[in-house]
Short mmCIF file of C-alpha atoms and ligand atoms in Angstrom, two decimals:
data_model
loop_
_atom_site.label_atom_id
_atom_site.label_comp_id
_atom_site.label_asym_id
_atom_site.label_seq_id
_atom_site.Cartn_x
_atom_site.Cartn_y
_atom_site.Cartn_z
CA UNK A 1 7.02 0.75 -39.43
CA UNK A 2 5.40 2.35 -36.32
CA UNK A 3 7.97 4.75 -34.80
CA UNK A 4 7.92 6.16 -30.93
CA UNK A 5 10.35 8.24 -29.05
CA UNK A 6 11.18 9.15 -25.70
CA UNK A 7 14.05 10.47 -23.38
CA UNK A 8 14.22 7.21 -21.76
CA UNK A 9 13.03 3.81 -22.62
CA UNK A 10 12.49 1.33 -19.76
CA UNK A 11 12.14 -2.29 -20.61
CA UNK A 12 10.22 -4.07 -17.98
CA UNK A 13 7.73 -3.12 -15.23
CA UNK A 14 8.58 -4.86 -12.05
CA UNK A 15 9.88 -2.90 -9.30
CA UNK A 16 13.17 -1.80 -10.90
CA UNK A 17 11.24 -0.28 -13.85
CA UNK A 18 8.48 1.36 -12.08
CA UNK A 19 10.66 2.90 -9.21
CA UNK A 20 13.23 4.32 -11.73
CA UNK A 21 10.62 5.81 -13.87
CA UNK A 22 9.05 7.77 -10.97
CA UNK A 23 12.20 9.06 -10.14
CA UNK A 24 13.36 10.27 -13.59
CA UNK A 25 13.00 13.96 -14.07
CA UNK A 26 9.03 14.56 -15.01
CA UNK A 27 10.08 17.15 -17.45
CA UNK A 28 11.64 14.22 -19.47
CA UNK A 29 9.38 11.57 -21.39
CA UNK A 30 9.53 7.86 -20.37
CA UNK A 31 8.12 4.87 -22.37
CA UNK A 32 7.63 1.59 -20.12
CA UNK A 33 7.56 -1.51 -22.30
CA UNK A 34 5.88 -4.39 -20.95
CA UNK A 35 5.93 -7.54 -22.35
CA UNK A 36 2.45 -8.79 -20.97
CA UNK A 37 0.10 -6.79 -18.45
CA UNK A 38 1.37 -4.12 -16.03
CA UNK A 39 -0.22 -6.04 -13.34
CA UNK A 40 1.99 -9.22 -14.07
CA UNK A 41 5.68 -9.07 -12.54
CA UNK A 42 7.68 -11.21 -10.71
CA UNK A 43 8.35 -8.45 -8.17
CA UNK A 44 4.68 -8.73 -7.35
CA UNK A 45 5.17 -12.22 -5.87
CA UNK A 46 7.87 -11.29 -3.54
CA UNK A 47 6.66 -12.29 0.09
CA UNK A 48 9.33 -12.09 2.59
CA UNK A 49 10.14 -8.36 2.29
CA UNK A 50 12.82 -5.89 1.60
CA UNK A 51 16.29 -6.01 4.00
CA UNK A 52 16.73 -2.55 5.30
CA UNK A 53 18.49 -1.17 8.37
CA UNK A 54 16.51 1.71 9.17
CA UNK A 55 18.46 2.63 12.38
CA UNK A 56 21.50 4.74 11.57
CA UNK A 57 23.89 2.73 13.70
CA UNK A 58 27.29 1.72 12.29
CA UNK A 59 27.27 -1.75 13.90
CA UNK A 60 23.85 -2.38 12.58
CA UNK A 61 24.99 -1.43 9.05
CA UNK A 62 28.17 -3.29 9.25
CA UNK A 63 26.43 -6.42 10.29
CA UNK A 64 24.15 -6.27 7.00
CA UNK A 65 27.31 -5.62 4.99
CA UNK A 66 28.67 -8.81 6.60
CA UNK A 67 25.71 -11.09 6.30
CA UNK A 68 25.57 -9.96 2.63
CA UNK A 69 29.09 -10.93 2.08
CA UNK A 70 29.17 -14.10 4.07
CA UNK A 71 26.11 -15.39 2.03
CA UNK A 72 27.60 -14.48 -1.21
CA UNK A 73 30.95 -16.44 -0.11
CA UNK A 74 32.72 -13.01 -0.64
CA UNK A 75 32.56 -13.08 -4.30
CA UNK A 76 30.48 -9.98 -3.83
CA UNK A 77 31.57 -6.49 -5.23
CA UNK A 78 32.53 -4.50 -1.78
CA UNK A 79 31.58 -1.02 -3.21
CA UNK A 80 28.27 -2.25 -4.47
CA UNK A 81 27.41 -3.81 -1.24
CA UNK A 82 28.32 -0.78 0.77
CA UNK A 83 26.07 1.37 -1.73
CA UNK A 84 23.19 -1.49 -1.28
CA UNK A 85 23.23 -1.42 2.70
CA UNK A 86 24.28 2.35 3.34
CA UNK A 87 21.33 3.65 0.80
CA UNK A 88 18.72 1.22 2.07
CA UNK A 89 17.17 3.53 4.41
CA UNK A 90 16.83 6.86 2.01
CA UNK A 91 15.18 4.49 -0.51
CA UNK A 92 12.79 3.15 1.68
CA UNK A 93 11.71 6.74 3.07
CA UNK A 94 11.09 7.47 -1.00
CA UNK A 95 9.16 4.28 -1.30
CA UNK A 96 6.84 5.58 1.91
CA UNK A 97 6.49 9.01 -0.10
CA UNK A 98 5.19 7.04 -3.36
CA UNK A 99 2.60 5.54 -0.74
CA UNK A 100 3.86 2.02 0.23
CA UNK A 101 2.89 1.01 3.81
CA UNK A 102 5.29 -1.48 5.70
CA UNK A 103 3.79 -3.26 8.40
CA UNK A 104 4.11 -1.52 11.75
CA UNK A 105 3.51 -2.07 15.71
CA UNK A 106 1.16 -0.58 17.89
CA UNK A 107 3.48 2.13 18.79
CA UNK A 108 4.30 3.01 15.04
CA UNK A 109 7.73 1.53 14.66
CA UNK A 110 8.35 -0.76 11.82
CA UNK A 111 7.64 -4.58 12.18
CA UNK A 112 10.94 -6.40 11.04
CA UNK A 113 11.59 -10.19 10.53
CA UNK A 114 14.35 -12.78 10.34
CA UNK A 115 15.47 -14.66 7.14
CA UNK A 116 18.05 -17.26 6.34
CA UNK A 117 21.60 -15.60 6.72
CA UNK A 118 20.58 -12.46 8.53
CA UNK A 119 21.98 -11.94 11.98
CA UNK A 120 19.56 -9.43 13.12
CA UNK A 121 15.80 -8.87 12.21
CA UNK A 122 15.95 -6.19 9.57
CA UNK A 123 13.48 -7.27 6.80
CA UNK A 124 10.71 -4.93 6.40
CA UNK A 125 7.29 -6.27 5.17
CA UNK A 126 3.69 -5.37 4.08
CA UNK A 127 0.58 -6.76 4.42
CA UNK A 128 2.37 -9.68 6.37
CA UNK A 129 3.55 -11.60 3.41
CA UNK A 130 2.16 -9.45 0.39
CA UNK A 131 5.29 -7.20 0.33
CA UNK A 132 5.64 -7.36 -3.33
CA UNK A 133 2.21 -6.82 -4.01
CA UNK A 134 1.65 -3.89 -1.94
CA UNK A 135 4.75 -2.27 -3.13
CA UNK A 136 3.65 -2.83 -6.71
CA UNK A 137 0.05 -1.63 -6.30
CA UNK A 138 1.53 1.50 -4.75
CA UNK A 139 4.05 2.12 -7.55
CA UNK A 140 1.59 1.34 -10.22
CA UNK A 141 -0.99 3.76 -9.11
CA UNK A 142 1.64 6.44 -9.13
CA UNK A 143 2.86 5.54 -12.48
CA UNK A 144 -0.44 5.58 -14.19
CA UNK A 145 -0.86 9.30 -12.90
CA UNK A 146 2.48 10.55 -14.32
CA UNK A 147 2.13 12.68 -17.51
CA UNK A 148 5.36 12.09 -18.81
CA UNK A 149 5.20 8.27 -18.58
CA UNK A 150 3.72 6.35 -21.32
CA UNK A 151 3.02 2.61 -20.88
CA UNK A 152 3.08 0.05 -23.76
CA UNK A 153 1.49 -3.29 -22.50
CA UNK A 154 1.79 -6.61 -24.40
CA UNK A 155 5.12 -4.92 -26.11
CA UNK A 156 8.26 -7.36 -26.12
CA UNK A 157 11.73 -5.72 -26.68
CA UNK A 158 13.82 -7.74 -29.39
CA UNK A 159 16.94 -6.02 -30.56
CA UNK A 160 18.97 -3.01 -29.52
CA UNK A 161 20.14 -0.50 -31.88
CA UNK A 162 23.81 0.39 -31.24
CA UNK A 163 25.97 2.76 -33.14
CA UNK A 164 29.53 3.36 -32.16
CA UNK A 165 29.15 1.84 -28.81
CA UNK A 166 26.08 3.93 -28.03
CA UNK A 167 22.32 2.87 -27.61
CA UNK A 168 19.98 4.53 -30.05
CA UNK A 169 16.92 2.39 -29.60
CA UNK A 170 15.35 -0.65 -29.96
CA UNK A 171 12.63 -2.99 -31.87
CA UNK A 172 9.68 -4.43 -30.31
CA UNK A 173 6.91 -6.67 -30.95
CA UNK A 174 3.36 -5.48 -30.23
CA UNK A 175 0.25 -7.74 -29.36
CA UNK A 176 -0.37 -8.80 -33.03
CA UNK A 177 3.39 -9.33 -33.67
CA UNK A 178 4.02 -5.94 -35.80
CA UNK A 179 7.28 -4.34 -35.36
CA UNK A 180 7.49 -1.00 -33.44
CA UNK A 181 10.68 1.11 -33.41
CA UNK A 182 11.51 2.95 -30.31
CA UNK A 183 14.25 5.82 -30.15
CA UNK A 184 15.65 6.93 -26.93
CA UNK A 185 18.59 8.85 -25.46
CA UNK A 186 18.67 6.19 -22.73
CA UNK A 187 17.40 2.72 -22.32
CA UNK A 188 16.94 0.77 -19.12
CA UNK A 189 16.95 -3.03 -19.29
CA UNK A 190 14.94 -4.17 -16.27
CA UNK A 191 13.32 -7.52 -17.47
CA UNK A 192 13.82 -9.48 -14.66
CA UNK A 193 14.40 -13.37 -14.19
CA UNK A 194 14.90 -16.73 -16.06
CA UNK A 195 13.00 -19.17 -14.24
CA UNK A 196 11.18 -20.50 -17.59
CA UNK A 197 14.48 -22.07 -18.38
CA UNK A 198 13.99 -24.63 -15.55
CA UNK A 199 11.30 -27.29 -15.32
CA UNK A 200 10.00 -25.56 -11.96
CA UNK A 201 10.60 -21.93 -10.51
CA UNK A 202 8.93 -19.54 -8.44
CA UNK A 203 9.06 -17.17 -11.15
CA UNK A 204 6.03 -16.37 -13.54
CA UNK A 205 6.13 -18.08 -17.19
CA UNK A 206 7.00 -14.61 -18.49
CA UNK A 207 10.69 -14.77 -16.86
CA UNK A 208 12.34 -16.19 -20.12
CA UNK A 209 15.53 -14.17 -19.67
CA UNK A 210 15.01 -11.72 -22.63
CA UNK A 211 16.62 -8.73 -21.43
CA UNK A 212 19.93 -10.52 -20.92
CA UNK A 213 19.77 -12.41 -24.17
CA UNK A 214 18.96 -9.14 -25.93
CA UNK A 215 21.74 -7.14 -24.56
CA UNK A 216 24.15 -10.14 -25.12
CA UNK A 217 23.19 -10.00 -28.77
CA UNK A 218 24.04 -6.32 -28.79
CA UNK A 219 27.60 -7.15 -27.25
CA UNK A 220 27.36 -6.29 -23.54
CA UNK A 221 29.33 -8.35 -21.08
CA UNK A 222 27.06 -10.97 -19.38
CA UNK A 223 28.62 -12.55 -16.21
CA UNK A 224 28.22 -14.75 -13.40
CA UNK A 225 25.37 -16.56 -14.99
CA UNK A 226 26.72 -20.20 -13.17
CA UNK A 227 24.95 -18.51 -9.96
CA UNK A 228 21.34 -19.59 -10.08
CA UNK A 229 19.79 -19.29 -6.77
CA UNK A 230 17.41 -22.28 -5.87
CA UNK A 231 14.63 -21.12 -3.07
CA UNK A 232 14.54 -23.96 -0.55
CA UNK A 233 11.03 -24.07 0.08
CA UNK A 234 8.58 -24.16 -2.67
CA UNK A 235 5.40 -26.07 -2.20
CA UNK A 236 5.59 -29.60 -3.57
CA UNK A 237 2.71 -30.92 -5.60
CA UNK A 238 3.10 -34.34 -6.84
CA UNK A 239 0.34 -33.42 -9.50
CA UNK A 240 1.81 -30.61 -10.76
CA UNK A 241 5.74 -30.71 -10.23
CA UNK A 242 6.58 -28.53 -12.96
CA UNK A 243 5.78 -24.88 -13.86
CA UNK A 244 5.38 -21.99 -11.28
CA UNK A 245 5.53 -23.27 -7.87
CA UNK A 246 4.27 -21.48 -5.13
CA UNK A 247 6.68 -20.14 -2.67
CA UNK A 248 6.62 -20.48 1.04
CA UNK A 249 8.71 -17.39 2.42
CA UNK A 250 12.04 -17.89 4.35
CA UNK A 251 10.41 -15.83 7.09
CA UNK A 252 8.17 -18.74 7.90
CA UNK A 253 11.64 -20.50 9.08
CA UNK A 254 12.33 -16.77 10.83
CA UNK A 255 9.22 -17.48 12.90
CA UNK A 256 10.56 -21.08 13.95
CA UNK A 257 9.55 -23.31 11.35
CA UNK A 258 11.86 -26.54 10.94
CA UNK A 259 12.49 -28.38 7.93
CA UNK A 260 12.29 -32.36 8.34
CA UNK A 261 13.17 -35.31 6.27
CA UNK A 262 10.77 -38.05 5.41
CA UNK A 263 11.71 -40.04 8.42
CA UNK A 264 10.35 -37.04 10.45
CA UNK A 265 14.03 -35.88 11.52
CA UNK A 266 15.00 -32.20 11.66
CA UNK A 267 18.40 -32.27 9.67
CA UNK A 268 19.63 -28.77 9.05
CA UNK A 269 21.95 -28.73 12.31
CA UNK A 270 24.02 -31.28 10.18
CA UNK A 271 24.70 -28.67 7.41
CA UNK A 272 25.13 -25.27 9.13
CA UNK A 273 25.49 -23.84 12.89
CA UNK A 274 22.46 -21.63 11.96
CA UNK A 275 20.41 -24.71 11.30
CA UNK A 276 17.04 -23.67 9.47
CA UNK A 277 18.28 -20.11 9.19
CA UNK A 278 21.38 -20.85 7.43
CA UNK A 279 22.01 -18.87 3.81
CA UNK A 280 19.97 -20.29 1.03
CA UNK A 281 22.33 -22.07 -0.84
CA UNK A 282 23.23 -24.27 2.06
CA UNK A 283 19.59 -24.77 2.92
CA UNK A 284 18.87 -25.99 -0.85
CA UNK A 285 21.71 -28.07 -1.00
CA UNK A 286 20.97 -29.76 2.35
CA UNK A 287 17.58 -30.36 1.47
CA UNK A 288 18.75 -31.94 -1.91
CA UNK A 289 20.91 -34.32 -0.12
CA UNK A 290 18.05 -35.37 2.31
CA UNK A 291 15.90 -36.06 -0.77
CA UNK A 292 18.72 -38.17 -2.56
CA UNK A 293 19.29 -40.15 0.96
CA UNK A 294 15.59 -40.78 1.32
CA UNK A 295 14.77 -41.70 -2.16
CA UNK A 296 12.18 -38.94 -2.38
CA UNK A 297 11.33 -35.76 -4.26
CA UNK A 298 10.39 -33.67 -1.38
CA UNK A 299 10.97 -32.98 2.44
CA UNK A 300 8.73 -31.32 4.84
CA UNK A 301 8.34 -27.70 6.65
CA UNK A 302 6.93 -28.39 10.09
CA UNK A 303 5.08 -25.40 11.71
CA UNK A 304 3.19 -27.58 13.90
CA UNK A 305 4.63 -26.65 17.27
CA UNK A 306 3.86 -22.97 16.57
CA UNK A 307 0.94 -20.69 17.31
CA UNK A 308 -1.32 -21.36 14.25
CA UNK A 309 -3.32 -18.14 15.01
CA UNK A 310 -0.42 -15.93 14.77
CA UNK A 311 0.93 -17.60 11.75
CA UNK A 312 -2.19 -17.27 10.04
CA UNK A 313 -2.22 -13.43 10.82
CA UNK A 314 1.37 -13.10 9.93
CA UNK A 315 1.28 -14.91 6.64
CA UNK A 316 -2.21 -14.57 5.19
CA UNK A 317 -1.05 -15.05 1.41
CA UNK A 318 0.66 -18.35 2.03
CA UNK A 319 -2.06 -19.64 4.51
CA UNK A 320 -4.68 -18.74 1.85
CA UNK A 321 -2.63 -20.57 -0.76
CA UNK A 322 -1.93 -23.54 1.62
CA UNK A 323 -5.69 -24.03 2.40
CA UNK A 324 -6.53 -24.45 -1.48
CA UNK A 325 -4.25 -27.30 -1.37
CA UNK A 326 -5.58 -28.83 1.64
CA UNK A 327 -2.87 -27.78 3.93
CA UNK A 328 -2.82 -25.02 6.90
CA UNK A 329 0.10 -23.42 8.95
CA UNK A 330 0.54 -24.48 12.51
CA UNK A 331 -1.28 -27.64 11.46
CA UNK A 332 0.04 -29.82 8.94
CA UNK A 333 3.44 -31.01 7.85
CA UNK A 334 3.97 -29.01 4.43
CA UNK A 335 5.49 -30.79 1.63
CA UNK A 336 8.44 -28.45 0.07
CA UNK A 337 11.26 -29.04 -2.36
CA UNK A 338 13.86 -26.42 -3.87
CA UNK A 339 12.99 -24.85 -7.27
CA UNK A 340 14.86 -22.14 -9.55
CA UNK A 341 14.21 -18.60 -7.96
CA UNK A 342 16.68 -15.96 -8.75
CA UNK A 343 19.39 -15.46 -11.29
CA UNK A 344 22.22 -13.84 -9.63
CA UNK A 345 24.44 -13.17 -12.71
CA UNK A 346 23.44 -11.08 -15.58
CA UNK A 347 24.32 -7.91 -17.69
CA UNK A 348 27.35 -6.54 -15.85
CA UNK A 349 26.92 -3.00 -14.61
CA UNK A 350 29.01 -0.28 -12.72
CA UNK A 351 27.82 1.35 -9.46
CA UNK A 352 25.49 3.45 -11.77
CA UNK A 353 23.74 0.86 -13.42
CA UNK A 354 25.87 1.67 -16.55
CA UNK A 355 26.71 -1.38 -18.88
CA UNK A 356 29.28 -1.38 -21.33
CA UNK A 357 27.50 0.36 -24.07
CA UNK A 358 27.02 4.03 -23.63
CA UNK A 359 23.54 4.98 -22.33
CA UNK A 360 22.49 1.33 -21.88
CA UNK A 361 21.69 0.63 -18.24
CA UNK A 362 20.85 -2.68 -16.70
CA UNK A 363 18.73 -3.09 -13.32
CA UNK A 364 17.17 -5.66 -10.95
CA UNK A 365 17.43 -9.36 -11.65
CA UNK A 366 18.50 -9.17 -15.29
CA UNK A 367 21.58 -6.98 -14.01
CA UNK A 368 24.82 -8.01 -12.41
CA UNK A 369 25.72 -5.38 -10.04
CA UNK A 370 28.07 -7.41 -7.85
CA UNK A 371 25.85 -7.22 -4.69
CA UNK A 372 25.09 -10.80 -4.19
CA UNK A 373 28.08 -12.60 -4.92
CA UNK A 374 27.83 -16.22 -5.17
CA UNK A 375 24.61 -16.47 -3.41
CA UNK A 376 22.05 -13.76 -2.50
CA UNK A 377 20.96 -13.15 0.97
CA UNK A 378 17.24 -13.03 1.22
CA UNK A 379 15.44 -9.90 0.75
CA UNK A 380 18.32 -8.03 -0.89
CA UNK A 381 16.93 -8.31 -4.04
CA UNK A 382 13.93 -5.80 -3.77
CA UNK A 383 16.63 -3.34 -2.02
CA UNK A 384 18.86 -3.83 -4.91
CA UNK A 385 16.07 -2.57 -7.22
CA UNK A 386 15.45 0.44 -5.15
CA UNK A 387 19.03 1.48 -4.67
CA UNK A 388 20.41 0.88 -8.03
CA UNK A 389 17.18 2.32 -9.63
CA UNK A 390 17.64 5.42 -7.82
CA UNK A 391 21.55 5.51 -9.11
CA UNK A 392 20.48 5.17 -12.51
CA UNK A 393 17.73 8.04 -12.17
CA UNK A 394 20.41 10.12 -10.74
CA UNK A 395 22.60 9.40 -13.44
CA UNK A 396 20.15 9.93 -16.35
CA UNK A 397 18.73 13.24 -14.58
CA UNK A 398 22.22 14.51 -14.72
CA UNK A 399 22.83 13.98 -18.57
CA UNK A 400 22.04 16.13 -21.49
CA UNK A 401 19.53 14.44 -23.48
CA UNK A 402 20.79 14.04 -27.02
CA UNK A 403 18.50 13.61 -30.34
CA UNK A 404 18.45 10.13 -31.72
CA UNK A 405 17.04 8.65 -35.13
CA UNK A 406 14.75 5.88 -35.46
CA UNK A 407 16.63 2.75 -35.46
CA UNK A 408 16.78 0.46 -38.43
CA UNK A 409 15.99 -3.11 -38.67
CA UNK A 410 15.28 -5.56 -41.34
CA UNK A 411 13.23 -8.65 -40.36
CA UNK A 412 11.68 -11.52 -42.50
CA UNK A 413 8.49 -13.34 -42.31
CA UNK A 414 6.45 -14.65 -39.24
CA UNK A 415 4.60 -17.76 -38.58
CA UNK A 416 2.63 -18.93 -35.75
CA UNK A 417 4.72 -21.65 -34.57
CA UNK A 418 4.51 -22.46 -30.80
CA UNK A 419 8.08 -23.86 -29.96
CA UNK A 420 6.57 -25.79 -27.21
CA UNK A 421 8.87 -29.07 -27.75
CA UNK A 422 11.85 -26.95 -27.81
CA UNK A 423 10.99 -25.11 -24.78
CA UNK A 424 10.31 -28.60 -22.95
CA UNK A 425 13.63 -30.01 -23.96
CA UNK A 426 15.38 -26.77 -22.83
CA UNK A 427 13.79 -27.42 -19.17
CA UNK A 428 14.54 -30.83 -18.96
CA UNK A 429 18.13 -30.39 -19.80
CA UNK A 430 18.67 -27.62 -17.27
CA UNK A 431 16.65 -29.46 -14.65
CA UNK A 432 18.75 -32.57 -15.08
CA UNK A 433 22.23 -31.18 -15.63
CA UNK A 434 22.21 -27.55 -14.57
CA UNK A 435 20.25 -27.72 -11.46
CA UNK A 436 21.22 -27.66 -7.71
CA UNK A 437 24.26 -30.14 -8.37
CA UNK A 438 26.36 -30.28 -11.09
CA UNK A 439 28.76 -32.45 -12.88
CA UNK A 440 31.45 -31.74 -15.71
CA UNK A 441 30.06 -34.49 -17.88
CA UNK A 442 26.28 -33.30 -17.43
CA UNK A 443 27.32 -29.63 -18.00
CA UNK A 444 29.22 -30.75 -21.34
CA UNK A 445 26.01 -32.92 -22.47
CA UNK A 446 23.89 -29.95 -21.67
CA UNK A 447 25.99 -27.58 -23.59
CA UNK A 448 25.99 -29.71 -26.64
CA UNK A 449 22.33 -30.47 -26.61
CA UNK A 450 21.38 -26.56 -26.04
CA UNK A 451 24.01 -25.39 -28.83
CA UNK A 452 22.33 -27.83 -31.26
CA UNK A 453 18.84 -26.50 -30.52
CA UNK A 454 20.27 -23.00 -30.53
CA UNK A 455 21.86 -23.47 -33.87
CA UNK A 456 18.64 -24.75 -35.65
CA UNK A 457 16.68 -22.00 -34.04
CA UNK A 458 19.16 -19.42 -35.49
CA UNK A 459 18.86 -21.08 -38.93
CA UNK A 460 15.09 -20.43 -39.34
CA UNK A 461 14.40 -17.22 -37.94
CA UNK A 462 10.64 -16.58 -37.21
CA UNK A 463 9.54 -12.68 -36.33
CA UNK A 464 7.30 -13.74 -33.70
CA UNK A 465 7.56 -13.23 -29.54
CA UNK A 466 7.48 -17.02 -29.21
CA UNK A 467 10.43 -17.28 -31.32
CA UNK A 468 12.47 -14.65 -29.47
CA UNK A 469 11.47 -16.04 -26.17
CA UNK A 470 12.56 -19.25 -27.26
CA UNK A 471 15.87 -18.04 -28.51
CA UNK A 472 16.22 -16.01 -25.37
CA UNK A 473 15.54 -19.17 -23.37
CA UNK A 474 18.32 -20.86 -25.24
CA UNK A 475 21.03 -18.12 -25.00
CA UNK A 476 20.53 -17.58 -21.53
CA UNK A 477 20.64 -21.47 -20.72
CA UNK A 478 23.99 -21.59 -22.65
CA UNK A 479 25.34 -18.77 -20.75
CA UNK A 480 24.60 -20.54 -17.52
CA UNK A 481 26.08 -23.74 -18.59
CA UNK A 482 29.11 -22.12 -20.07
CA UNK A 483 30.02 -20.03 -17.14
CA UNK A 484 29.31 -23.44 -14.95
CA UNK A 485 31.83 -25.16 -17.11
CA UNK A 486 34.26 -22.63 -16.46
CA UNK A 487 33.96 -22.90 -12.69
CA UNK A 488 35.31 -26.29 -11.50
CA UNK A 489 34.96 -25.42 -7.93
CA UNK A 490 31.86 -25.36 -5.82
CA UNK A 491 30.91 -21.77 -4.32
CA UNK A 492 27.61 -20.57 -3.37
CA UNK A 493 24.77 -21.69 -5.56
CA UNK A 494 27.25 -23.31 -7.88
CA UNK A 495 27.80 -26.87 -6.42
CA UNK A 496 29.78 -29.42 -8.28
CA UNK A 497 30.10 -32.92 -7.29
CA UNK A 498 32.55 -34.31 -9.97
C1 LIG B 1 11.30 -15.19 0.53
O1 LIG B 1 10.49 -14.60 1.15
O2 LIG B 1 11.51 -16.41 1.03
C2 LIG B 1 11.73 -14.72 -0.64
C3 LIG B 1 12.39 -13.62 -0.59
C4 LIG B 1 13.68 -13.49 -1.27
O3 LIG B 1 13.65 -14.07 -2.41
O4 LIG B 1 14.55 -12.70 -0.96
#
């Protein structure tokens, strides 16, 4: 079996993976494992921006902390929230150094926007609504130039090797499903989200919860999986209701767009005093209720009262995507419905990104740092990637790197099965019973059916990427269902109606 070694192996090349790689000591070797191509990641799709208070004013920082706690229903870890908010500024400066350009006004000041749950305009953006794409382009350019970083594309991490509570390396499958072994002093899991376990998501199809499932198999603590956030305003296309759904940023509501039901009524004031700019869980739940009451599968986003010229300039990506679907900002009622967007729980970490396995770190959407509580404040996720990425890089840079041996794994045969029917079944169970609203009976049914599928898959192992992805989807779905069953009370994104 092929064997590779690096001081640090990073699994995943979204914002978390790339930013941390760039901050690691350039004298130490880094391997970046990318499941598909470097240019494909969920971070790239982020539109709204990155929440960051750039003025060092106590009251403004406190307001960001307060908004994060209010959105998170105070289930947040206070120390983690303080790190997130207080270290925002210095990490934005580092992004600027890496070549990221945030939008500025004519006098050179940063342009900021409002999003749901924010009491002040503090969300920085780039290219109007292309924040993720612009950040990722800048970081990818840098990463490719670094001599200490090697990138392995089309390589999916499968299993972690842990000895005596210490991570030693991992196994992976390359593009031809050949096993490659990686040994490393430190491993950072930064594999992103879980969107593919739901029928519809804003995530790309590669988001199958791989890092969470792999870390769970190795024995780390996985927590708060019940808190799956649904984005309120994904474009609704009746011809294509499933798969990846195009996101219409909260920032559009920040600029004055209003949600309307099938009867043409604005309804968000019924649900929250901040109406259309209420925290995301409340907006998604409000829309769900309106859809139920009007027997429909979508509501509308109304921008017709706003200046269409300004909107097109401010949201060029959204406008372009809408045009291809026959709609325009400032012109039409846009059909939207909530879909899965972000996984709040995941691999439990401390303030330095450390898991409960030595030298194993987790970061970004697959990690549970505690910053988001029961519901994430919009645009705090890119911020989490950079703040905790820097903390992980500082921790690793201060360590003495140890020698590790090639890990040993024994795998069986590989058959080219596609697992399409199992995946379809997972998505339908999760959408029906583990969506925006949940009932005990539905969760129990989901648990039973998913467990049946999981047991069958485990009985027939198959050493291919499709097999492990499907197994990971089942593992992650079961974690969500079981955590949801343990929480009989509604809080944040976990909404029980029994
Ligand atoms: C959005 O632009 O609405 C998405 C931002 C986020 O998920 O934080």
